[in-house]
Short mmCIF file of C-alpha atoms in Angstrom, two decimals:
data_model
loop_
_atom_site.label_atom_id
_atom_site.label_comp_id
_atom_site.label_asym_id
_atom_site.label_seq_id
_atom_site.Cartn_x
_atom_site.Cartn_y
_atom_site.Cartn_z
CA UNK A 1 13.50 -24.21 -20.11
CA UNK A 2 17.23 -25.17 -20.13
CA UNK A 3 17.91 -28.64 -18.61
CA UNK A 4 19.94 -28.92 -15.71
CA UNK A 5 22.15 -31.86 -14.54
CA UNK A 6 19.82 -34.48 -12.98
CA UNK A 7 21.23 -34.54 -9.53
CA UNK A 8 18.50 -36.46 -7.75
CA UNK A 9 15.53 -38.25 -8.42
CA UNK A 10 13.22 -35.29 -9.06
CA UNK A 11 15.62 -33.67 -11.34
CA UNK A 12 15.88 -37.12 -13.44
CA UNK A 13 12.22 -37.39 -13.36
CA UNK A 14 11.81 -33.89 -15.03
CA UNK A 15 14.45 -34.57 -17.59
CA UNK A 16 12.84 -37.70 -18.60
CA UNK A 17 9.32 -36.10 -18.77
CA UNK A 18 11.12 -33.41 -21.03
CA UNK A 19 12.61 -36.09 -23.37
CA UNK A 20 9.19 -38.09 -23.64
CA UNK A 21 7.52 -34.95 -24.55
CA UNK A 22 10.18 -33.90 -27.17
CA UNK A 23 10.12 -37.41 -28.77
CA UNK A 24 6.46 -37.65 -28.62
CA UNK A 25 6.24 -34.15 -30.40
CA UNK A 26 8.60 -35.11 -33.10
CA UNK A 27 6.72 -38.57 -33.77
CA UNK A 28 3.42 -36.73 -34.18
CA UNK A 29 4.87 -34.41 -36.67
CA UNK A 30 6.36 -37.26 -38.58
CA UNK A 31 3.09 -38.99 -38.66
CA UNK A 32 1.33 -36.00 -39.79
CA UNK A 33 3.91 -35.30 -42.74
CA UNK A 34 3.76 -39.10 -43.90
CA UNK A 35 0.17 -39.79 -43.33
CA UNK A 36 -0.94 -36.65 -45.45
CA UNK A 37 -0.23 -38.42 -48.67
CA UNK A 38 -0.98 -41.57 -50.21
CA UNK A 39 1.39 -44.41 -50.76
CA UNK A 40 2.35 -43.34 -54.14
CA UNK A 41 3.51 -40.00 -52.92
CA UNK A 42 5.25 -41.41 -49.91
CA UNK A 43 7.56 -43.76 -52.30
CA UNK A 44 7.89 -41.16 -55.10
CA UNK A 45 10.83 -38.58 -55.42
CA UNK A 46 9.21 -35.19 -55.67
CA UNK A 47 12.80 -33.70 -56.58
CA UNK A 48 16.28 -35.17 -57.07
CA UNK A 49 17.32 -32.68 -54.33
CA UNK A 50 14.97 -34.75 -51.80
CA UNK A 51 14.70 -38.32 -50.50
CA UNK A 52 11.58 -39.95 -50.94
CA UNK A 53 9.36 -39.32 -47.78
CA UNK A 54 9.39 -43.14 -46.94
CA UNK A 55 13.27 -42.98 -46.78
CA UNK A 56 13.28 -40.05 -44.31
CA UNK A 57 10.77 -41.96 -42.18
CA UNK A 58 12.80 -45.33 -42.05
CA UNK A 59 16.11 -43.29 -41.71
CA UNK A 60 14.49 -41.38 -38.79
CA UNK A 61 14.06 -44.87 -36.86
CA UNK A 62 17.28 -45.97 -37.92
CA UNK A 63 19.13 -43.15 -36.37
CA UNK A 64 16.99 -43.73 -33.07
CA UNK A 65 17.84 -47.47 -33.19
CA UNK A 66 21.61 -47.08 -33.71
CA UNK A 67 22.09 -44.36 -31.08
CA UNK A 68 19.33 -45.04 -28.43
CA UNK A 69 18.56 -48.85 -28.59
CA UNK A 70 21.93 -50.14 -29.46
CA UNK A 71 24.46 -47.75 -28.14
CA UNK A 72 22.71 -46.15 -24.91
CA UNK A 73 20.49 -49.14 -24.35
CA UNK A 74 22.82 -51.92 -25.16
CA UNK A 75 20.15 -53.81 -26.65
CA UNK A 76 19.90 -56.11 -29.73
CA UNK A 77 19.57 -54.65 -33.01
CA UNK A 78 15.98 -54.29 -34.45
CA UNK A 79 16.98 -54.37 -38.14
CA UNK A 80 20.63 -54.59 -38.30
CA UNK A 81 20.17 -55.57 -42.23
CA UNK A 82 18.94 -52.07 -43.14
CA UNK A 83 21.69 -49.88 -41.61
CA UNK A 84 23.56 -49.24 -45.02
CA UNK A 85 20.48 -48.62 -46.89
CA UNK A 86 19.66 -45.70 -44.39
CA UNK A 87 23.14 -44.23 -44.09
CA UNK A 88 22.99 -40.87 -45.72
CA UNK A 89 26.70 -40.75 -46.40
CA UNK A 90 26.69 -43.78 -48.42
CA UNK A 91 23.55 -42.88 -50.81
CA UNK A 92 22.94 -39.50 -52.41
CA UNK A 93 19.42 -38.33 -52.31
CA UNK A 94 19.13 -38.72 -56.06
CA UNK A 95 19.86 -42.13 -55.90
CA UNK A 96 17.82 -43.38 -52.94
CA UNK A 97 14.38 -44.15 -54.90
CA UNK A 98 16.41 -47.17 -56.63
CA UNK A 99 17.32 -48.68 -53.31
CA UNK A 100 15.42 -51.77 -51.97
CA UNK A 101 13.73 -49.56 -49.39
CA UNK A 102 11.26 -50.45 -46.77
CA UNK A 103 7.62 -49.93 -47.88
CA UNK A 104 5.30 -47.60 -46.11
CA UNK A 105 3.81 -50.15 -43.93
CA UNK A 106 7.29 -51.90 -42.90
CA UNK A 107 8.78 -48.23 -42.53
CA UNK A 108 5.77 -47.46 -39.96
CA UNK A 109 6.14 -50.98 -38.20
CA UNK A 110 9.88 -50.56 -37.84
CA UNK A 111 9.80 -46.84 -36.32
CA UNK A 112 7.14 -48.04 -34.01
CA UNK A 113 9.06 -51.07 -32.85
CA UNK A 114 12.05 -48.74 -32.25
CA UNK A 115 10.11 -46.17 -30.31
CA UNK A 116 8.88 -48.95 -27.88
CA UNK A 117 12.42 -50.09 -27.24
CA UNK A 118 13.53 -46.47 -26.73
CA UNK A 119 11.07 -45.59 -24.12
CA UNK A 120 12.00 -48.62 -22.12
CA UNK A 121 15.55 -47.40 -22.46
CA UNK A 122 14.66 -44.11 -21.10
CA UNK A 123 12.69 -45.46 -18.21
CA UNK A 124 15.86 -47.65 -17.15
CA UNK A 125 18.68 -44.84 -17.71
CA UNK A 126 20.10 -42.88 -14.76
CA UNK A 127 20.91 -39.86 -17.48
CA UNK A 128 24.30 -39.80 -16.17
CA UNK A 129 27.58 -41.57 -16.08
CA UNK A 130 29.21 -40.64 -19.55
CA UNK A 131 28.92 -37.78 -21.95
CA UNK A 132 26.48 -39.38 -24.35
CA UNK A 133 23.65 -39.86 -21.63
CA UNK A 134 24.51 -36.94 -19.12
CA UNK A 135 21.54 -34.72 -18.94
CA UNK A 136 19.72 -36.89 -21.81
CA UNK A 137 22.13 -35.49 -24.51
CA UNK A 138 21.66 -38.33 -26.78
CA UNK A 139 17.87 -38.32 -26.39
CA UNK A 140 17.73 -34.82 -27.16
CA UNK A 141 20.05 -35.23 -30.12
CA UNK A 142 17.63 -37.74 -31.69
CA UNK A 143 14.76 -35.51 -30.96
CA UNK A 144 16.54 -32.81 -32.91
CA UNK A 145 17.38 -35.32 -35.75
CA UNK A 146 13.97 -36.09 -36.16
CA UNK A 147 12.87 -32.72 -36.38
CA UNK A 148 15.33 -31.68 -38.83
CA UNK A 149 14.21 -34.58 -41.00
CA UNK A 150 10.58 -33.26 -40.33
CA UNK A 151 11.57 -29.98 -41.62
CA UNK A 152 13.20 -31.57 -44.70
CA UNK A 153 10.17 -33.52 -45.25
CA UNK A 154 8.19 -30.42 -44.83
CA UNK A 155 10.28 -29.03 -47.85
CA UNK A 156 9.51 -31.95 -49.96
CA UNK A 157 5.96 -31.29 -49.49
CA UNK A 158 6.51 -27.76 -50.83
CA UNK A 159 8.17 -29.10 -53.88
CA UNK A 160 5.54 -31.80 -54.34
CA UNK A 161 2.90 -31.37 -57.25
CA UNK A 162 -0.62 -32.07 -56.60
CA UNK A 163 -3.73 -31.10 -54.45
CA UNK A 164 -2.94 -29.48 -51.12
CA UNK A 165 -2.83 -32.05 -48.20
CA UNK A 166 -1.52 -29.80 -45.28
CA UNK A 167 -3.31 -27.21 -43.65
CA UNK A 168 -2.58 -24.52 -40.95
CA UNK A 169 -3.85 -21.12 -39.86
CA UNK A 170 -2.65 -18.03 -41.56
CA UNK A 171 0.47 -16.52 -39.95
CA UNK A 172 0.21 -13.65 -37.49
CA UNK A 173 -0.10 -10.15 -38.93
CA UNK A 174 2.04 -7.16 -37.72
CA UNK A 175 1.59 -5.76 -34.41
CA UNK A 176 4.02 -3.18 -34.37
CA UNK A 177 6.34 -1.22 -36.88
CA UNK A 178 9.56 -2.88 -37.12
CA UNK A 179 11.86 -1.22 -39.72
CA UNK A 180 15.21 0.56 -40.01
CA UNK A 181 18.31 -0.70 -38.45
CA UNK A 182 20.10 -0.94 -35.21
CA UNK A 183 23.55 -0.14 -34.39
CA UNK A 184 25.66 -2.40 -32.28
CA UNK A 185 28.88 -0.77 -31.02
CA UNK A 186 32.45 -2.64 -31.29
CA UNK A 187 33.01 -4.93 -28.38
CA UNK A 188 33.43 -8.41 -27.39
CA UNK A 189 30.82 -11.06 -26.52
CA UNK A 190 30.53 -14.56 -25.75
CA UNK A 191 29.70 -16.89 -28.86
CA UNK A 192 28.71 -20.44 -28.83
CA UNK A 193 27.95 -22.36 -25.60
CA UNK A 194 29.54 -24.75 -23.29
CA UNK A 195 26.38 -24.97 -20.81
CA UNK A 196 23.23 -25.96 -23.08
CA UNK A 197 23.19 -29.69 -22.29
CA UNK A 198 21.56 -30.26 -25.73
CA UNK A 199 23.78 -28.03 -27.80
CA UNK A 200 25.41 -29.98 -30.75
CA UNK A 201 29.23 -30.19 -31.24
CA UNK A 202 29.43 -27.30 -33.69
CA UNK A 203 27.97 -24.98 -31.26
CA UNK A 204 30.59 -25.60 -28.86
CA UNK A 205 32.35 -24.36 -26.94
CA UNK A 206 31.64 -20.79 -25.90
CA UNK A 207 34.31 -18.48 -26.69
CA UNK A 208 34.90 -14.73 -26.54
CA UNK A 209 34.69 -12.84 -29.96
CA UNK A 210 35.57 -9.43 -30.78
CA UNK A 211 32.86 -7.74 -33.28
CA UNK A 212 33.65 -4.55 -34.89
CA UNK A 213 30.86 -2.03 -34.79
CA UNK A 214 28.10 -2.72 -37.29
CA UNK A 215 24.55 -1.72 -38.26
CA UNK A 216 22.04 -4.66 -38.64
CA UNK A 217 18.36 -4.36 -40.02
CA UNK A 218 15.64 -4.59 -37.44
CA UNK A 219 13.91 -7.37 -39.68
CA UNK A 220 14.48 -9.68 -42.28
CA UNK A 221 13.97 -8.45 -46.13
CA UNK A 222 10.31 -8.48 -47.13
CA UNK A 223 8.58 -9.81 -50.27
CA UNK A 224 7.86 -6.13 -50.88
CA UNK A 225 11.64 -5.08 -50.49
CA UNK A 226 12.85 -7.87 -52.63
CA UNK A 227 9.93 -7.14 -55.38
CA UNK A 228 11.70 -3.39 -55.79
CA UNK A 229 14.84 -5.22 -56.50
CA UNK A 230 13.29 -7.33 -58.99
CA UNK A 231 11.42 -4.52 -60.66
CA UNK A 232 14.87 -2.53 -60.91
CA UNK A 233 16.00 -5.41 -63.19
CA UNK A 234 18.22 -6.93 -60.08
CA UNK A 235 18.10 -10.28 -61.95
CA UNK A 236 19.47 -8.79 -65.26
CA UNK A 237 22.20 -6.75 -63.87
CA UNK A 238 25.45 -8.59 -63.74
CA UNK A 239 27.19 -5.93 -61.78
CA UNK A 240 24.98 -6.81 -58.65
CA UNK A 241 26.01 -10.35 -58.81
CA UNK A 242 29.46 -12.00 -57.83
CA UNK A 243 31.02 -13.76 -60.92
CA UNK A 244 30.08 -17.19 -59.72
CA UNK A 245 26.42 -15.86 -58.76
CA UNK A 246 25.88 -14.62 -61.92
CA UNK A 247 27.04 -17.50 -63.61
CA UNK A 248 24.68 -19.46 -61.56
CA UNK A 249 21.85 -17.04 -62.11
CA UNK A 250 22.25 -17.71 -65.91
CA UNK A 251 22.92 -21.47 -65.69
CA UNK A 252 19.65 -21.97 -63.31
CA UNK A 253 17.48 -19.23 -65.16
CA UNK A 254 16.61 -17.50 -61.88
CA UNK A 255 14.23 -14.81 -62.44
CA UNK A 256 12.44 -14.46 -59.19
CA UNK A 257 12.35 -16.26 -55.88
CA UNK A 258 11.48 -19.82 -56.15
CA UNK A 259 7.54 -20.37 -56.28
CA UNK A 260 6.72 -17.07 -57.18
CA UNK A 261 4.67 -16.39 -60.44
CA UNK A 262 3.49 -13.37 -62.42
CA UNK A 263 -0.11 -12.81 -62.32
CA UNK A 264 -1.03 -9.97 -64.58
CA UNK A 265 0.77 -6.82 -63.34
CA UNK A 266 1.21 -8.62 -59.61
CA UNK A 267 2.78 -11.77 -58.26
CA UNK A 268 1.65 -14.72 -56.57
CA UNK A 269 3.56 -17.34 -54.38
CA UNK A 270 2.70 -20.96 -54.35
CA UNK A 271 2.91 -22.69 -50.78
CA UNK A 272 2.22 -26.24 -50.16
CA UNK A 273 -0.19 -26.31 -53.33
CA UNK A 274 -1.90 -23.24 -52.54
CA UNK A 275 -1.44 -20.24 -54.92
CA UNK A 276 -2.14 -16.73 -53.23
CA UNK A 277 -1.25 -13.19 -53.80
CA UNK A 278 2.30 -11.97 -52.58
CA UNK A 279 2.05 -10.62 -49.08
CA UNK A 280 4.40 -8.01 -49.44
CA UNK A 281 5.12 -7.50 -45.51
CA UNK A 282 6.22 -11.07 -45.14
CA UNK A 283 9.91 -12.12 -45.14
CA UNK A 284 11.01 -13.23 -48.45
CA UNK A 285 11.61 -16.91 -48.69
CA UNK A 286 13.08 -19.63 -51.04
CA UNK A 287 16.26 -17.54 -52.13
CA UNK A 288 19.59 -18.61 -52.49
CA UNK A 289 22.59 -17.12 -51.04
CA UNK A 290 23.58 -15.66 -54.26
CA UNK A 291 20.23 -13.82 -54.61
CA UNK A 292 20.76 -12.66 -51.06
CA UNK A 293 24.06 -11.34 -51.91
CA UNK A 294 22.89 -9.47 -55.10
CA UNK A 295 20.31 -7.87 -53.16
CA UNK A 296 22.48 -6.79 -50.47
CA UNK A 297 24.75 -4.99 -53.09
CA UNK A 298 21.63 -3.38 -54.64
CA UNK A 299 20.65 -2.20 -51.39
CA UNK A 300 24.00 -0.91 -50.68
CA UNK A 301 24.45 -3.17 -47.72
CA UNK A 302 25.98 -6.55 -47.12
CA UNK A 303 24.92 -10.06 -45.51
CA UNK A 304 25.84 -10.19 -41.66
CA UNK A 305 28.80 -12.41 -40.62
CA UNK A 306 27.85 -15.22 -38.36
CA UNK A 307 29.27 -13.44 -35.45
CA UNK A 308 27.48 -10.18 -36.07
CA UNK A 309 24.23 -12.45 -36.37
CA UNK A 310 24.72 -13.91 -33.02
CA UNK A 311 25.70 -10.97 -31.27
CA UNK A 312 22.56 -9.14 -32.57
CA UNK A 313 20.45 -12.07 -31.21
CA UNK A 314 21.99 -12.73 -28.10
CA UNK A 315 24.14 -9.93 -26.57
CA UNK A 316 22.49 -7.77 -23.84
CA UNK A 317 24.45 -4.79 -23.54
CA UNK A 318 23.08 -3.76 -20.02
CA UNK A 319 24.19 -7.14 -18.56
CA UNK A 320 27.03 -8.07 -20.83
CA UNK A 321 25.49 -11.64 -20.95
CA UNK A 322 24.66 -13.62 -24.11
CA UNK A 323 21.21 -14.88 -23.85
CA UNK A 324 19.87 -18.16 -24.98
CA UNK A 325 17.41 -16.55 -27.08
CA UNK A 326 16.96 -13.25 -28.23
CA UNK A 327 14.26 -12.34 -25.70
CA UNK A 328 16.13 -14.11 -22.85
CA UNK A 329 16.20 -17.73 -21.44
CA UNK A 330 12.21 -18.89 -21.83
CA UNK A 331 11.54 -21.19 -24.28
CA UNK A 332 9.82 -20.27 -27.50
CA UNK A 333 5.94 -20.17 -27.37
CA UNK A 334 3.53 -18.81 -29.90
CA UNK A 335 3.95 -15.20 -28.77
CA UNK A 336 7.54 -15.10 -29.19
CA UNK A 337 8.38 -16.73 -32.44
CA UNK A 338 6.87 -18.45 -35.44
CA UNK A 339 8.32 -22.01 -35.09
CA UNK A 340 7.03 -25.62 -35.17
CA UNK A 341 5.04 -25.73 -38.10
CA UNK A 342 2.22 -23.88 -36.41
CA UNK A 343 1.80 -22.11 -39.64
CA UNK A 344 2.88 -22.67 -43.26
CA UNK A 345 4.49 -19.43 -44.12
CA UNK A 346 6.43 -16.66 -42.49
CA UNK A 347 4.48 -14.05 -40.28
CA UNK A 348 4.45 -10.49 -41.25
CA UNK A 349 7.31 -8.14 -39.99
CA UNK A 350 6.30 -6.94 -36.52
CA UNK A 351 4.29 -9.76 -35.64
CA UNK A 352 6.35 -11.03 -32.70
CA UNK A 353 7.16 -7.70 -30.54
CA UNK A 354 7.94 -9.90 -27.32
CA UNK A 355 10.46 -11.93 -29.13
CA UNK A 356 12.79 -9.00 -30.15
CA UNK A 357 16.29 -8.82 -28.82
CA UNK A 358 17.79 -6.69 -26.16
CA UNK A 359 18.93 -4.21 -28.92
CA UNK A 360 15.51 -4.33 -30.45
CA UNK A 361 16.05 -6.56 -33.51
CA UNK A 362 12.89 -8.53 -34.34
CA UNK A 363 12.13 -12.13 -35.55
CA UNK A 364 15.77 -13.56 -35.53
CA UNK A 365 14.11 -16.87 -34.39
CA UNK A 366 11.56 -18.48 -36.56
CA UNK A 367 10.05 -17.28 -39.79
CA UNK A 368 12.92 -17.87 -42.11
CA UNK A 369 16.39 -18.97 -41.89
CA UNK A 370 18.87 -16.10 -42.53
CA UNK A 371 21.84 -16.49 -44.76
CA UNK A 372 24.98 -15.35 -43.30
CA UNK A 373 28.05 -14.22 -45.21
CA UNK A 374 30.30 -16.80 -43.31
CA UNK A 375 31.28 -20.37 -44.24
CA UNK A 376 30.90 -23.07 -41.98
CA UNK A 377 34.07 -23.46 -39.69
CA UNK A 378 34.72 -25.11 -36.40
CA UNK A 379 34.95 -22.82 -33.30
CA UNK A 380 38.24 -22.45 -31.36
CA UNK A 381 38.56 -25.59 -29.33
CA UNK A 382 35.94 -27.70 -31.28
CA UNK A 383 35.65 -31.52 -30.41
CA UNK A 384 33.79 -33.68 -32.62
CA UNK A 385 30.96 -35.33 -30.54
CA UNK A 386 29.55 -38.20 -30.83
CA UNK A 387 30.36 -38.46 -34.37
CA UNK A 388 32.59 -36.77 -37.02
CA UNK A 389 29.70 -36.83 -39.65
CA UNK A 390 27.58 -34.54 -37.89
CA UNK A 391 29.79 -31.25 -38.33
CA UNK A 392 33.37 -31.95 -38.76
CA UNK A 393 33.54 -33.36 -42.29
CA UNK A 394 31.41 -30.38 -43.78
CA UNK A 395 34.03 -27.68 -42.09
CA UNK A 396 35.55 -25.66 -45.05
CA UNK A 397 33.33 -27.09 -47.62
CA UNK A 398 31.20 -25.13 -50.24
CA UNK A 399 28.65 -23.96 -47.53
CA UNK A 400 27.16 -20.83 -46.21
CA UNK A 401 25.77 -20.43 -42.64
CA UNK A 402 22.11 -19.90 -42.00
CA UNK A 403 20.71 -18.96 -38.54
CA UNK A 404 17.60 -18.51 -36.55
CA UNK A 405 15.28 -21.31 -37.77
CA UNK A 406 12.10 -20.79 -39.90
CA UNK A 407 8.43 -21.61 -39.60
CA UNK A 408 9.10 -25.26 -40.04
CA UNK A 409 11.76 -25.56 -37.31
CA UNK A 410 10.75 -27.11 -34.19
CA UNK A 411 11.90 -25.31 -30.86
CA UNK A 412 14.07 -28.23 -29.71
CA UNK A 413 16.32 -27.73 -32.88
CA UNK A 414 16.40 -23.84 -32.49
CA UNK A 415 18.24 -21.66 -30.20
CA UNK A 416 20.33 -18.30 -30.89
CA UNK A 417 23.52 -20.64 -30.96
CA UNK A 418 22.11 -23.21 -33.47
CA UNK A 419 24.23 -23.53 -36.79
CA UNK A 420 22.63 -24.42 -40.18
CA UNK A 421 24.53 -24.72 -43.22
CA UNK A 422 23.98 -25.42 -47.05
CA UNK A 423 25.40 -24.80 -50.37
CA UNK A 424 24.76 -21.30 -51.66
CA UNK A 425 22.69 -22.57 -54.63
CA UNK A 426 20.01 -24.02 -52.51
CA UNK A 427 16.48 -22.45 -52.48
CA UNK A 428 14.24 -25.19 -51.63
CA UNK A 429 14.94 -24.50 -47.95
CA UNK A 430 12.86 -22.15 -46.03
CA UNK A 431 15.56 -19.32 -46.19
CA UNK A 432 15.60 -15.65 -46.30
CA UNK A 433 17.93 -12.86 -45.06
CA UNK A 434 18.38 -9.64 -43.40
CA UNK A 435 21.04 -7.13 -44.21
CA UNK A 436 23.95 -5.34 -42.20
CA UNK A 437 26.59 -2.86 -43.08
CA UNK A 438 29.89 -1.46 -41.84
CA UNK A 439 29.58 1.87 -39.86
CA UNK A 440 30.48 5.16 -41.23
CA UNK A 441 33.27 7.34 -39.54
CA UNK A 442 30.51 9.50 -38.05
CA UNK A 443 28.90 6.61 -36.44
CA UNK A 444 32.08 5.00 -34.93
#
């Protein structure tokens, strides 16, 4: 559900219950991801791209302390002496193992102490009176922050070498056929949100955007489709790549999506320590923006702009309304989208027919983050809140937008307005893509 302003006691009680639930769900997932490995794995750096898991654990607690204990609650600091250690802007990921970090036992004790104080603050808060606490915003922000780090820790698990420690049921198979493309005619729609109480600053404000007519694929690009690009020499044909993309392909030695391996005449993919034959009908995952761009050129199409992606995900042409999710206003569940680490892989194309958009586009939420052609920029009327470092400092940098969430994204941190961004070379994230194209004269 979308939270409404807590106008009376019953509304505040419902909001508190929702906050307690999302905070608890995030903490259970954090515990799963950090207790699945031994202390050596917790303090190890499994890739220079990632922090040690124990850093993420204490950082989660530190952000919760800063915002909810000290700022919202006005309480004394739990560990003011560690603020600088867990400031993500002061220490690059590659340097964090050398810091005097809390050990696993200390980190667990710290986050537990912070959470006890936070629940006390929640019980005593009116959830109104200033923008930070209205509708429980700060609590929702912290729940989203923890889940975002949980997804980052899940990516660290994917990079970890060793015996499998995570398990989940296989992702669903196709229920319907979901291929081809959908044409969306030119027109205006409302992009972003001014109403969602837990939307982050870069999603705001809602603003009208005119989008020229375009076609967008019904589904993300699959392993099977990407394999055809690979078999056609896609990684060896410089004409398919941008100049910068080709330079990166050569420098990084890219020959296939990350975690793919040849097995005789076929291919396998390793996921969380388990190597299995490639499932051709799953969305391709662990490809960088440059690989997606090259595939699009090979296919005679392009990546969608961010506005095109959001219009395909939200716009209902019958009502003219932009929905919160492709399917409507209802919160995601297991029948609508592959979210929340229920599975450790994308589902097959056509697995979630009930989650399709009003125009018939499938699996826009969950499964894989989808690269868009757009860079990360502020919306008209943007206002940094509650701090510049969440979004504003990244605007205009070397980033590309990702939309829709992945199988590792929790629903609290995923909606059709949610914006993610990363460098175009990144492959460790759970990213894939779908294609779009301009309309021909006869289609206009």
